[in-house]
Coordinates of C-alpha atoms and ligand atoms in Angstrom, one line a residue:
X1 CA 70.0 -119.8 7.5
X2 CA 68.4 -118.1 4.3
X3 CA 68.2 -114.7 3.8
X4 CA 64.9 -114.4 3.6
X5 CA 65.0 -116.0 7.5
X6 CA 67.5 -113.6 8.7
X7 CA 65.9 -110.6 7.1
X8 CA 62.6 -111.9 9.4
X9 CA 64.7 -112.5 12.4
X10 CA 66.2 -108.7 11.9
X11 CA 62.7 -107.5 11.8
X12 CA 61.7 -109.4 14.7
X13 CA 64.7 -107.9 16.8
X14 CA 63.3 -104.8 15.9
X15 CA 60.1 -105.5 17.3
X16 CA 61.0 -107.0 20.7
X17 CA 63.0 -104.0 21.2
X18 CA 60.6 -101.8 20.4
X19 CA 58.6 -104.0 23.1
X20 CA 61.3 -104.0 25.5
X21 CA 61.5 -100.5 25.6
X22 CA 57.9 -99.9 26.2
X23 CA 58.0 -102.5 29.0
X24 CA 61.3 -100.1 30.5
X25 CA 58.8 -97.1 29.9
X26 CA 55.9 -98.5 32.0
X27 CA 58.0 -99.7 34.6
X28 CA 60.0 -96.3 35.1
X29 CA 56.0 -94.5 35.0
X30 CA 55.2 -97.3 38.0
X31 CA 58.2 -96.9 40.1
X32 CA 60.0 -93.6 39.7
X33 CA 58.5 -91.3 37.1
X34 CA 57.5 -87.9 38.7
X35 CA 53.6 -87.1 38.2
X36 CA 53.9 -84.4 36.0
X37 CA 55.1 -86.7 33.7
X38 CA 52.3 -88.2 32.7
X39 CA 51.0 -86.6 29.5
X40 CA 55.0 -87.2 27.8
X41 CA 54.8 -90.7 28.9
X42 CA 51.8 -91.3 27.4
X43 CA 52.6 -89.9 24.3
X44 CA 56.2 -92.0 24.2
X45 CA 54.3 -94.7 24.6
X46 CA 51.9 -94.3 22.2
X47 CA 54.4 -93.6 19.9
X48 CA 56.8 -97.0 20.9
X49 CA 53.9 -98.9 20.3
X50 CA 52.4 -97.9 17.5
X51 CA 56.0 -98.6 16.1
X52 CA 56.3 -101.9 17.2
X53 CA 52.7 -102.8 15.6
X54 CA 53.6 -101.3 12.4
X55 CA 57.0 -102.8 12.2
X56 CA 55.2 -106.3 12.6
X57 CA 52.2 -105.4 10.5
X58 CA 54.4 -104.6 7.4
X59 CA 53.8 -106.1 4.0
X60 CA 57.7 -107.0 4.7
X61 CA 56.9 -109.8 7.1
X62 CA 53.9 -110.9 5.1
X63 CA 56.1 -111.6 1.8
X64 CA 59.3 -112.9 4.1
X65 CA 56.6 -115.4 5.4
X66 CA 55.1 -116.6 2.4
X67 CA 58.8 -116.9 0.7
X68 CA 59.8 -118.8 3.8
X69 CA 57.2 -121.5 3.7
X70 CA 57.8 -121.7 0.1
X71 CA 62.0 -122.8 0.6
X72 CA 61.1 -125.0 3.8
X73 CA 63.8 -125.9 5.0
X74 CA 63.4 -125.4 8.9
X75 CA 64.2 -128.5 10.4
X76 CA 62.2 -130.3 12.7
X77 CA 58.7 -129.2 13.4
X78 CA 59.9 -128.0 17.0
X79 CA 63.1 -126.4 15.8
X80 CA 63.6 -123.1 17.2
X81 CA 63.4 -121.5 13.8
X82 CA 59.7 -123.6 12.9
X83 CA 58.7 -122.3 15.8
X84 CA 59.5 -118.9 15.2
X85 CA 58.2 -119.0 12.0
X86 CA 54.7 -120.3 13.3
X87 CA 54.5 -117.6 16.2
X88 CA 55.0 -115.1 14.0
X89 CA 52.7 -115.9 11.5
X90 CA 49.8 -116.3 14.0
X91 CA 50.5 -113.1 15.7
X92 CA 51.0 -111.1 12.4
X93 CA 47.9 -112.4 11.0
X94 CA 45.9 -111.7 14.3
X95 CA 47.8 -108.2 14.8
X96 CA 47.1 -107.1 11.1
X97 CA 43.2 -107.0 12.0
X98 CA 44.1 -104.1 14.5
X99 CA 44.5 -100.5 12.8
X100 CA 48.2 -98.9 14.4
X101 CA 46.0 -95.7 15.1
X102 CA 43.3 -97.8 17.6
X103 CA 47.0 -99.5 18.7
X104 CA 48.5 -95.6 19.4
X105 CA 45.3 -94.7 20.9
X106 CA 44.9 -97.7 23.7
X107 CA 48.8 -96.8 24.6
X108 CA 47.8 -93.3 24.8
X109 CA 45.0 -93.8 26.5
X110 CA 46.5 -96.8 28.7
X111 CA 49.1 -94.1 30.0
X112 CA 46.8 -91.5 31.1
X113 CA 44.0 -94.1 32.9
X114 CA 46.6 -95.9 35.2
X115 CA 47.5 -92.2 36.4
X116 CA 43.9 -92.0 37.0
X117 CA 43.1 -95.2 38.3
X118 CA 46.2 -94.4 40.5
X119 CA 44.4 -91.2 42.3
X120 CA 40.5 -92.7 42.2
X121 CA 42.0 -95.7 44.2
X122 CA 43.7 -93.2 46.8
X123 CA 40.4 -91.8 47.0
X124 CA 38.5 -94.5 46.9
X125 CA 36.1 -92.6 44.7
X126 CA 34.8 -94.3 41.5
X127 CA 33.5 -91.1 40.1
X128 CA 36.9 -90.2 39.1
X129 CA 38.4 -93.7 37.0
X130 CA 34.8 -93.7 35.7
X131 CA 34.8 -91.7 32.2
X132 CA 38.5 -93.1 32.1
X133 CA 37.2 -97.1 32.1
X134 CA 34.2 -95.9 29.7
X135 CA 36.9 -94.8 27.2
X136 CA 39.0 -98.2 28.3
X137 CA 35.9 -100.3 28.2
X138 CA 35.1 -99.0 23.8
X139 CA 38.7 -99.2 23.2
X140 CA 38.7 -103.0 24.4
X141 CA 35.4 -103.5 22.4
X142 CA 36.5 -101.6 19.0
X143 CA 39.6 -103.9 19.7
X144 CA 38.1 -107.4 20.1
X145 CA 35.6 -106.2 16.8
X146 CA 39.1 -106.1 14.8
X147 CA 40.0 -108.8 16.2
X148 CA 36.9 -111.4 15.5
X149 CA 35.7 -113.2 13.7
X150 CA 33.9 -114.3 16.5
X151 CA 30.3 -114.5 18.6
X152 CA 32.4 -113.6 21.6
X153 CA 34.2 -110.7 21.9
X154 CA 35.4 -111.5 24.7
X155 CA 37.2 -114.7 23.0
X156 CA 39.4 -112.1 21.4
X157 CA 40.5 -110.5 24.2
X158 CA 41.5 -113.5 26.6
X159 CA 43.3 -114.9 23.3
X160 CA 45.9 -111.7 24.2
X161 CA 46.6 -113.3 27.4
X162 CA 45.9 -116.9 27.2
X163 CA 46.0 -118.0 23.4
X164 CA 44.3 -120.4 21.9
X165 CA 41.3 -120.5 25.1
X166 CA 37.9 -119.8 24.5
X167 CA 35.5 -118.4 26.9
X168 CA 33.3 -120.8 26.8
X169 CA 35.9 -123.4 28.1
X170 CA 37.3 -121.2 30.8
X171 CA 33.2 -121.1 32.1
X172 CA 33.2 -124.5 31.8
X173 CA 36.7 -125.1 34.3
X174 CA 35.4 -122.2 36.9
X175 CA 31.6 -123.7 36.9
X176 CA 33.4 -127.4 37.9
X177 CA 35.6 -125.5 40.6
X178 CA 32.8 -123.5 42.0
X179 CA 31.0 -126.6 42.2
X180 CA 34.1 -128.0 44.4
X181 CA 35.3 -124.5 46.5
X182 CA 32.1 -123.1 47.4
X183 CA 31.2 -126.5 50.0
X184 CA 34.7 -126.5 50.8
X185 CA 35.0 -122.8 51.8
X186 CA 31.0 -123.1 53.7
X187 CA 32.5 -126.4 55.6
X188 CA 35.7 -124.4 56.9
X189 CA 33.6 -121.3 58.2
X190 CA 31.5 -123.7 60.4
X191 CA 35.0 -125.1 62.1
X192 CA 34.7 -121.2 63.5
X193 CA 37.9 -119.5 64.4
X194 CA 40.2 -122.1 64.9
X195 CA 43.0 -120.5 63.3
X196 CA 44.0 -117.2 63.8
X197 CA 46.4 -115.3 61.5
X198 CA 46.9 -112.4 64.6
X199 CA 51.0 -113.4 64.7
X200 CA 51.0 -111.9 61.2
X201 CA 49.4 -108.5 61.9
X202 CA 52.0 -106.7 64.4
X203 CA 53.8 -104.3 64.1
X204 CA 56.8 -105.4 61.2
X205 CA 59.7 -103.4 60.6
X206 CA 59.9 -102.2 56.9
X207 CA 63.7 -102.1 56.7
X208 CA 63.8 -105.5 58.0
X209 CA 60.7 -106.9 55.9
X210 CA 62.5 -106.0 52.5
X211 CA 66.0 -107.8 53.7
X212 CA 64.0 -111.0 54.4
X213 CA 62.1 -111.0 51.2
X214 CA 65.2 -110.3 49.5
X215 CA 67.0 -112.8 51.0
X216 CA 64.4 -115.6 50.6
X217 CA 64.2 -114.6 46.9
X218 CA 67.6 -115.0 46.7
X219 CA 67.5 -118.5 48.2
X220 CA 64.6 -119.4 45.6
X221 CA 66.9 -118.7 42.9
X222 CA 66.1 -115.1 41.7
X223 CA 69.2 -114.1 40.3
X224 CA 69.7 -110.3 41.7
X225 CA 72.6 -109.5 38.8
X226 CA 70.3 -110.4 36.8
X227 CA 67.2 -108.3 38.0
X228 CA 66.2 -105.9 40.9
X229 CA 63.2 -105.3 43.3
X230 CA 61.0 -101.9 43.4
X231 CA 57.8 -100.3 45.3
X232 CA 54.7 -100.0 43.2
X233 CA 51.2 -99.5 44.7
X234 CA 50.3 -102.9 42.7
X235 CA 53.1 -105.3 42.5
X236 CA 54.4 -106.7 39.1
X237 CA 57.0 -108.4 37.0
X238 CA 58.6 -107.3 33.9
X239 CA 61.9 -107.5 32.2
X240 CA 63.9 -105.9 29.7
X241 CA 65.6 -109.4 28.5
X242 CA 66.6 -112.6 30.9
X243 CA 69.7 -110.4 32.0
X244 CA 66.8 -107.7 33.2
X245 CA 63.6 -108.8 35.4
X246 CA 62.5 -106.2 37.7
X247 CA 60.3 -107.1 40.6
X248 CA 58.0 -104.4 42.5
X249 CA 56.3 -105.1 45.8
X250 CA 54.6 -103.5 48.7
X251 CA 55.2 -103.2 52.5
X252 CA 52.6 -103.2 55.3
X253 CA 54.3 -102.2 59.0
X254 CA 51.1 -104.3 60.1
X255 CA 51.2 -107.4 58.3
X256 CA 53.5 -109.3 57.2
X257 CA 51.5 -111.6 54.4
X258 CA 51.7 -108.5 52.2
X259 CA 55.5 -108.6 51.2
X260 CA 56.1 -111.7 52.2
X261 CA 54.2 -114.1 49.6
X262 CA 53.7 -110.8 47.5
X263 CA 57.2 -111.3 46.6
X264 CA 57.9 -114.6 46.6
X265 CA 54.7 -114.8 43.5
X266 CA 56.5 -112.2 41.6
X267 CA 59.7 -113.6 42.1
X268 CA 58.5 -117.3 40.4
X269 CA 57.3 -114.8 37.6
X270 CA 61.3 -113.0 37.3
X271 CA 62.9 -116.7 37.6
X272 CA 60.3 -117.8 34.7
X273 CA 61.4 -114.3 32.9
X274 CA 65.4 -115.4 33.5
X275 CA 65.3 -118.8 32.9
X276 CA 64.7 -118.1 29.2
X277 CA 67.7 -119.1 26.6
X278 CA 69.6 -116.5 24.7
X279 CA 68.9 -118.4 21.6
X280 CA 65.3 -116.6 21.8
X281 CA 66.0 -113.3 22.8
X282 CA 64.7 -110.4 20.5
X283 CA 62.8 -113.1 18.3
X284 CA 58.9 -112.5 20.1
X285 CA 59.5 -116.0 21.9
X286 CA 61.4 -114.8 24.5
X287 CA 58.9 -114.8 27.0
X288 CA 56.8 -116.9 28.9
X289 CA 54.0 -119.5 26.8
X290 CA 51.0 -117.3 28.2
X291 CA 50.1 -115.4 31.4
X292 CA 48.6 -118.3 32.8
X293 CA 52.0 -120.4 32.6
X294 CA 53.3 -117.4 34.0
X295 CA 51.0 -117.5 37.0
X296 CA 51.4 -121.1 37.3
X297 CA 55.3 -120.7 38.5
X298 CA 54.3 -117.3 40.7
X299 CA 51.6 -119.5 42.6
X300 CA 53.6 -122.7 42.5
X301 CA 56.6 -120.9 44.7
X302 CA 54.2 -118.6 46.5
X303 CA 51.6 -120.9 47.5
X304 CA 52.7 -124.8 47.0
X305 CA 55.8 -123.9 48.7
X306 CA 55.5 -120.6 50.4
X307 CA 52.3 -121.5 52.4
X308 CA 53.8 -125.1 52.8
X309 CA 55.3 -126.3 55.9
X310 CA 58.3 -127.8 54.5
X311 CA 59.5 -124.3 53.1
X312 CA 59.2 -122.8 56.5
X313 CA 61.0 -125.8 58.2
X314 CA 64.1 -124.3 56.0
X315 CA 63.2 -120.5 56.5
X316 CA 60.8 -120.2 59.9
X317 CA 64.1 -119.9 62.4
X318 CA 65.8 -117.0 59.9
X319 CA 62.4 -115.4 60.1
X320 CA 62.0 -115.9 63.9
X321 CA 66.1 -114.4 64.1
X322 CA 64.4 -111.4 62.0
X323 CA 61.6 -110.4 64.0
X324 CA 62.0 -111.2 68.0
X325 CA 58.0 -111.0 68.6
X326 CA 57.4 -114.1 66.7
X327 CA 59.9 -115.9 69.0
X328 CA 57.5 -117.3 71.0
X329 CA 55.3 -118.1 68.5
X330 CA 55.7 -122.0 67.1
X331 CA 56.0 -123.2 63.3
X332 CA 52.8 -125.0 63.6
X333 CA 50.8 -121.5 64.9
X334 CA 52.8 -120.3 62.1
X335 CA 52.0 -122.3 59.4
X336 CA 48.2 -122.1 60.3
X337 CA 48.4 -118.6 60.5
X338 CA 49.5 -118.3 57.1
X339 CA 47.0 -121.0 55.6
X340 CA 43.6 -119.2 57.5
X341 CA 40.9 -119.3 55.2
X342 CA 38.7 -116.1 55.7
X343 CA 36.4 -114.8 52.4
X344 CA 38.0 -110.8 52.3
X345 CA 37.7 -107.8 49.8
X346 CA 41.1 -108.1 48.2
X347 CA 41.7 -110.3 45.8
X348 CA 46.1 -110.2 45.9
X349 CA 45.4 -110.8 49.8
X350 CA 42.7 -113.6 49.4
X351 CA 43.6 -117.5 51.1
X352 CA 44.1 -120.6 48.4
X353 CA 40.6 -121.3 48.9
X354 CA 38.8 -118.3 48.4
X355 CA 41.2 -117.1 45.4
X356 CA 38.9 -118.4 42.7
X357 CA 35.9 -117.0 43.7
X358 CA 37.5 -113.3 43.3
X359 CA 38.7 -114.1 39.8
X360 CA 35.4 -115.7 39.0
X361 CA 33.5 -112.9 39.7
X362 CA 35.8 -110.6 37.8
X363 CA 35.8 -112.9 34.6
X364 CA 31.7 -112.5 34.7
X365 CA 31.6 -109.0 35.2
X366 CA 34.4 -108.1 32.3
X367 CA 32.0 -109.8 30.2
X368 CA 29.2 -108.1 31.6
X369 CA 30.9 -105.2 30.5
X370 CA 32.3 -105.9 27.3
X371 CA 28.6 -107.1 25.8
X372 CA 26.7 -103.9 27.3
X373 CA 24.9 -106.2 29.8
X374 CA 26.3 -103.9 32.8
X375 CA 27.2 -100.3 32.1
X376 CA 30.4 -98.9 33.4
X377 CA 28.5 -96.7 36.1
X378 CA 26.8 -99.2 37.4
X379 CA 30.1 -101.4 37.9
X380 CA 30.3 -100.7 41.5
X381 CA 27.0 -102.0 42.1
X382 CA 27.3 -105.0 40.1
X383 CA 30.9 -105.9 42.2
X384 CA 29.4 -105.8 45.4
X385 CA 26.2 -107.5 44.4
X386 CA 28.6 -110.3 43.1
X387 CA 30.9 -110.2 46.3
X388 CA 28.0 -110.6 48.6
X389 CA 26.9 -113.7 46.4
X390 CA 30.5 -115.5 45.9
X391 CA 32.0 -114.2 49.6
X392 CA 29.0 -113.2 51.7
X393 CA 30.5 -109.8 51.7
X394 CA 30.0 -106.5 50.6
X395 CA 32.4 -104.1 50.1
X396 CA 32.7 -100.6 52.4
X397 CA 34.2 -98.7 49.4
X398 CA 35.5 -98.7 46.2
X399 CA 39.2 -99.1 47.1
X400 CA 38.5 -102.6 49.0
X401 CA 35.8 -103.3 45.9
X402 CA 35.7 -102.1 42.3
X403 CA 38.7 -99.9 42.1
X404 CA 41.5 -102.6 43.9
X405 CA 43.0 -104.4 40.4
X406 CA 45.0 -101.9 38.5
X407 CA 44.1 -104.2 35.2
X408 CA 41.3 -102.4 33.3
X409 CA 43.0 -98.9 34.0
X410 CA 45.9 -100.6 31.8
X411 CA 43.8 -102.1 29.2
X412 CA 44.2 -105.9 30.7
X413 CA 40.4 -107.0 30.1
X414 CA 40.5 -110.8 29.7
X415 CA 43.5 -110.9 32.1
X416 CA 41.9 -112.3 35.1
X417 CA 40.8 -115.5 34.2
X418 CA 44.7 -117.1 33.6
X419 CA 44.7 -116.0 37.7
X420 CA 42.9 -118.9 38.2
X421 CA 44.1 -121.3 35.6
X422 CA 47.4 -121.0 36.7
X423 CA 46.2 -121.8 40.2
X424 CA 45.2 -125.3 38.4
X425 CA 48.1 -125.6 36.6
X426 CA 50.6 -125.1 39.4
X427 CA 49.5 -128.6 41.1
X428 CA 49.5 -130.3 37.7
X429 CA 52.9 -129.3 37.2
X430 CA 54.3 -129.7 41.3
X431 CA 52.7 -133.1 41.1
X432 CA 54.8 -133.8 37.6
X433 CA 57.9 -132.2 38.9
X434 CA 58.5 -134.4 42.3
X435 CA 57.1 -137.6 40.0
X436 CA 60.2 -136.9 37.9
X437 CA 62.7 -136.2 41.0
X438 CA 61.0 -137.4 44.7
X439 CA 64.0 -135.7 46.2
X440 CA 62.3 -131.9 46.2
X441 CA 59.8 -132.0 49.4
X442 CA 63.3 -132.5 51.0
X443 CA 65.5 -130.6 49.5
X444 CA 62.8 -127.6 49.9
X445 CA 63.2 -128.5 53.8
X446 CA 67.2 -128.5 53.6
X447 CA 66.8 -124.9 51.9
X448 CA 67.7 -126.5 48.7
X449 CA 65.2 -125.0 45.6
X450 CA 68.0 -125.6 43.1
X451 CA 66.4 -129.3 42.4
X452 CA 62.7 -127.8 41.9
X453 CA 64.2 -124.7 40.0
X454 CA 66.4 -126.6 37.3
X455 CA 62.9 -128.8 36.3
X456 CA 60.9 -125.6 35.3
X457 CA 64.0 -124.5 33.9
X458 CA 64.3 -127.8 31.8
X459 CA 60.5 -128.5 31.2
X460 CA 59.4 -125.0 30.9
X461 CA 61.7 -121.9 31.0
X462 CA 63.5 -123.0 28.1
X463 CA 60.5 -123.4 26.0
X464 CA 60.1 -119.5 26.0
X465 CA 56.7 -119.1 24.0
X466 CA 57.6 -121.6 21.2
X467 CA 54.5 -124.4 22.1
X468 CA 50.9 -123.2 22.1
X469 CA 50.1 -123.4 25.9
X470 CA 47.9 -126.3 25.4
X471 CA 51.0 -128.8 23.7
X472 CA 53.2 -127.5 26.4
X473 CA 51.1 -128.7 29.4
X474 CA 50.5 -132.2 27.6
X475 CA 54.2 -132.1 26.5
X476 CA 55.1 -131.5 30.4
X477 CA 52.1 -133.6 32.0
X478 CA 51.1 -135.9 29.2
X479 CA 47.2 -134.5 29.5
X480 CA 45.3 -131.6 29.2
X481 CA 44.8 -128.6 32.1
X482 CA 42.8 -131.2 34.6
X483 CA 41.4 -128.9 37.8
X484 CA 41.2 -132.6 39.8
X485 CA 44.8 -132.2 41.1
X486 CA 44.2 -128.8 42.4
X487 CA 41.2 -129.5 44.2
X488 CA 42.6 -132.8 45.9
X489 CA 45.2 -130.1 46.8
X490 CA 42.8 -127.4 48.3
X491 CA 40.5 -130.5 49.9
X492 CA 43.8 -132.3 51.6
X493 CA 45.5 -129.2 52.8
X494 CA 42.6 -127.2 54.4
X495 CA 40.8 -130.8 55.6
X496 CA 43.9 -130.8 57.4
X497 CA 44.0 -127.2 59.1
X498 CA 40.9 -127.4 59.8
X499 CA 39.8 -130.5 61.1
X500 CA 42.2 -129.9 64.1
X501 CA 41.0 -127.9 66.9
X502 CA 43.5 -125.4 67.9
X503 CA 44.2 -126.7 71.4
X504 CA 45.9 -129.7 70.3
X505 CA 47.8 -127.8 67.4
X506 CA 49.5 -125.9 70.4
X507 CA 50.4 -128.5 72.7
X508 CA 51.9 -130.2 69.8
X509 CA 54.0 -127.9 68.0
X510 CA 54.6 -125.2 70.4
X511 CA 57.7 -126.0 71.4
X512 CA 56.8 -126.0 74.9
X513 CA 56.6 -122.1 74.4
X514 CA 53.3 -120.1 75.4
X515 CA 50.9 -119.2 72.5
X516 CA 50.7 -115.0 72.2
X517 CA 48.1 -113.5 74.0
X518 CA 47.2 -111.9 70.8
X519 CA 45.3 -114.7 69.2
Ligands
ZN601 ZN1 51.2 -113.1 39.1

């Protein structure tokens, strides 16, 4: 390796540690940090990151970059080093356009509004987060400016989350799955209520809630030397290297979805986080390709598994042995219950079907925002006019409308759209993965998710961030993100539940055992 290479890669480690430590710093202010805490952690944070911009900012990297390209020298165009090489370019480049104060000032002020946005959601009172998502709301705008060139600010900011997209062809995706999701959603309000999710919402002992999730982690293949699982109002994922992914999720004594698939998503986030080589830590490609591959492997093991019969085959007795009231209740009541689609306020709580619509609405609204169209007062309004249109429903109060996502109190403007695109993506890959080795649907069924796990591992987790998110899907699919496998999906799987009147559902799977009187 030249010097001029290593010199880089020491400057890199520098900066992914810098990043690393802010990640350890947010974490701590989500999980344990004391309240009164608040104004020093914003100010550490400020500082960490203003440090970590200005280490990668330097006229150092610029001159180590143009020295590099002039030796070549880095193997194949693929080579871990070529790709390191490209990556950093790009986000030097692009991170040079943003001044390290407005950097120090978004940390700073990122800090202080999650506190905020913290309390205002506890009060469900809007009034409060308010001047706190004005100040978020210019910071994002001042930001995407530096960022430009561009007609669309909001361009800029998505590129932060999912590179390389453009607005325009996100619209372009959602407008082709409304087309699909809204008939779909319409068709399987008019089948009425024949499936009931009432087994879900008893009364679930916490204690025992958290040693099931754990345990079905575990199963997955979330490695629990390697990473650890906290409470957080919102849940997350984020990780101090492969050896440290820490997982936060929430517990509701009346329903069980909450913790259950809550976990399970952020778990296929940590495995995604662990399954990353050495060979890339501290280099700024040691994480995932972009947040919607990231939400592709959360919803794949929460959704294309978790909701799926097959997993629950495997798990449904261990969960029956766990909680004694859903002994009499049968997989198939089960499985339905799990899979019921019903248009509700919050978005981490919504059905497959319904999912979309919530992130569609956000992604217009952020928009809305960022251009001026909508002012941030008047936010609240705009949601619930938008809820009523997409989900026929308008919110009671802020908590279960505007104020739910703890994204724009942390700066994550852009964010919502790879929600979706990861939904889209999952199916692409699933389809790809038991194409390439038919033996998973029944190893998932045995309890076996070592199969399914070592193909992300190979086809993705290795990858880290090296391939621009668009090579890596054609690299692992051979075509571009297509949103036809996703709603073959959607239109197979909820035909199914719910073109079958609940009577005969009973009598077939019930295992000869009585249906609660609770449904
Ligand atoms: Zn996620």
């Amino acid at each position: 390796m030249s010097d001029k290479l290593q010199r880089l890669k020491a400057i890199l480690n520098d900066v992914s540690d810098l990043d690393m430590t802010a990640n350890l710093l947010e974490w701590d202010q989500s999980t344990y940090m004391p309240p009164g805490g608040g104004e020093a952690r914003a100010d550490h944070l400020a500082t960490v990151r203003r440090l970590q911009h200005e280490r990668l900012t330097g006229d150092e990297v610029g001159r180590l970059l143009e020295d590099i390209a002039q030796e070549g020298g880095l193997g194949e165009e693929d080579s871990d080093d070529a790709c390191i090489v490209r990556v950093v370019k790009e986000d030097y480049e692009r991170r040079r356009k943003v001044p390290a104060s407005l950097v120090a000032e978004l940390a700073r002020h990122v800090s202080l509004a999650h506190g905020i946005w913290v309390r205002s959601r506890a009060e469900s009172d809007f009034s409060l987060f308010q001047p706190a998502l004005e100040t978020m709301v210019e910071l994002k705008r001042r930001q995407a400016e530096a960022l430009g060139p561009s007609g669309c600010l909001y361009d800029a900011l998505l590129h932060e989350f999912e590179p390389f997209m453009k607005t325009a062809q996100v619209k372009a995706v959602f407008d082709g799955l409304k087309a699909e999701i809204v008939p779909l959603v319409k068709a399987v309000g008019g089948a009425g209520d024949s499936v009931s999710d009432a087994v879900l919402r008893q009364r679930f002992d916490v204690g025992a809630q958290r040693e099931f999730v754990v345990a079905v982690v575990r199963r997955l293949g979330f490695d629990f030397d390697r990473g650890r699982l906290d409470l957080t109002v919102h849940p997350f994922c984020t990780n101090m290297s492969p050896g440290d992914v820490r997982l936060t999720t929430r517990f509701d004594p009346e329903f069980l979805g909450t913790a259950l698939f809550g976990t399970i998503h952020e778990s296929g986030h940590g495995m995604y986080e662990q399954g990353i080589p050495p060979a890339l830590r501290r280099t700024t490609l040691g994480t995932g390709a972009s947040l919607g591959f990231h939400e592709s492997q959360s919803r794949l093991w929460e959704n294309i598994l978790g909701r799926s019969r097959g997993f629950w085959r495997h798990f449904y007795p261990e969960l029956q042995a766990a909680f004694p009231q859903l002994a009499p209740v049968g997989l198939e009541t089960f499985y339905r219950a799990i899979n019921i689609v019903r248009p509700s306020f919050i978005r981490v709580e919504a059905d497959e079907l319904t999912y979309s619509l919530h992130i569609m609405l956000r992604f217009e609204l952020e928009q809305d925002l960022l251009d001026g169209r909508v002012r941030v007062a008047d936010a609240p309004a705009a949601w619930n006019s938008k809820m009523q249109e997409y989900l026929g429903l308008t919110p009671p109060n802020d908590a279960l409308g505007v104020l739910q996502d703890v994204h724009w109190s942390i700066g994550y403007i852009g964010y919502f759209p790879t929600y979706a695109l990861g939904n889209i993506l999952s199916v692409q890959l699933y389809e790809k993965a038991i194409l390439d080795a038919p033996g998973i649907p029944a190893a998932v069924e045995r309890g076996e998710f070592s199969p399914l796990l070592a193909w992300l591992r190979e086809k993705i987790h290795r990858h880290g961030r090296k391939y621009p998110p668009a090579e890596l899907i054609r690299r692992v699919t051979g075509g571009p993100l297509d949103s036809g496998p996703y709603v073959r999906y959607l239109k197979t799987k909820f035909g199914e539940i719910y073109s079958r009147p609940a009577r005969s559902i009973s009598s077939a799977s019930g295992r000869g055992r009585s249906r609660p009187r609770s449904q």
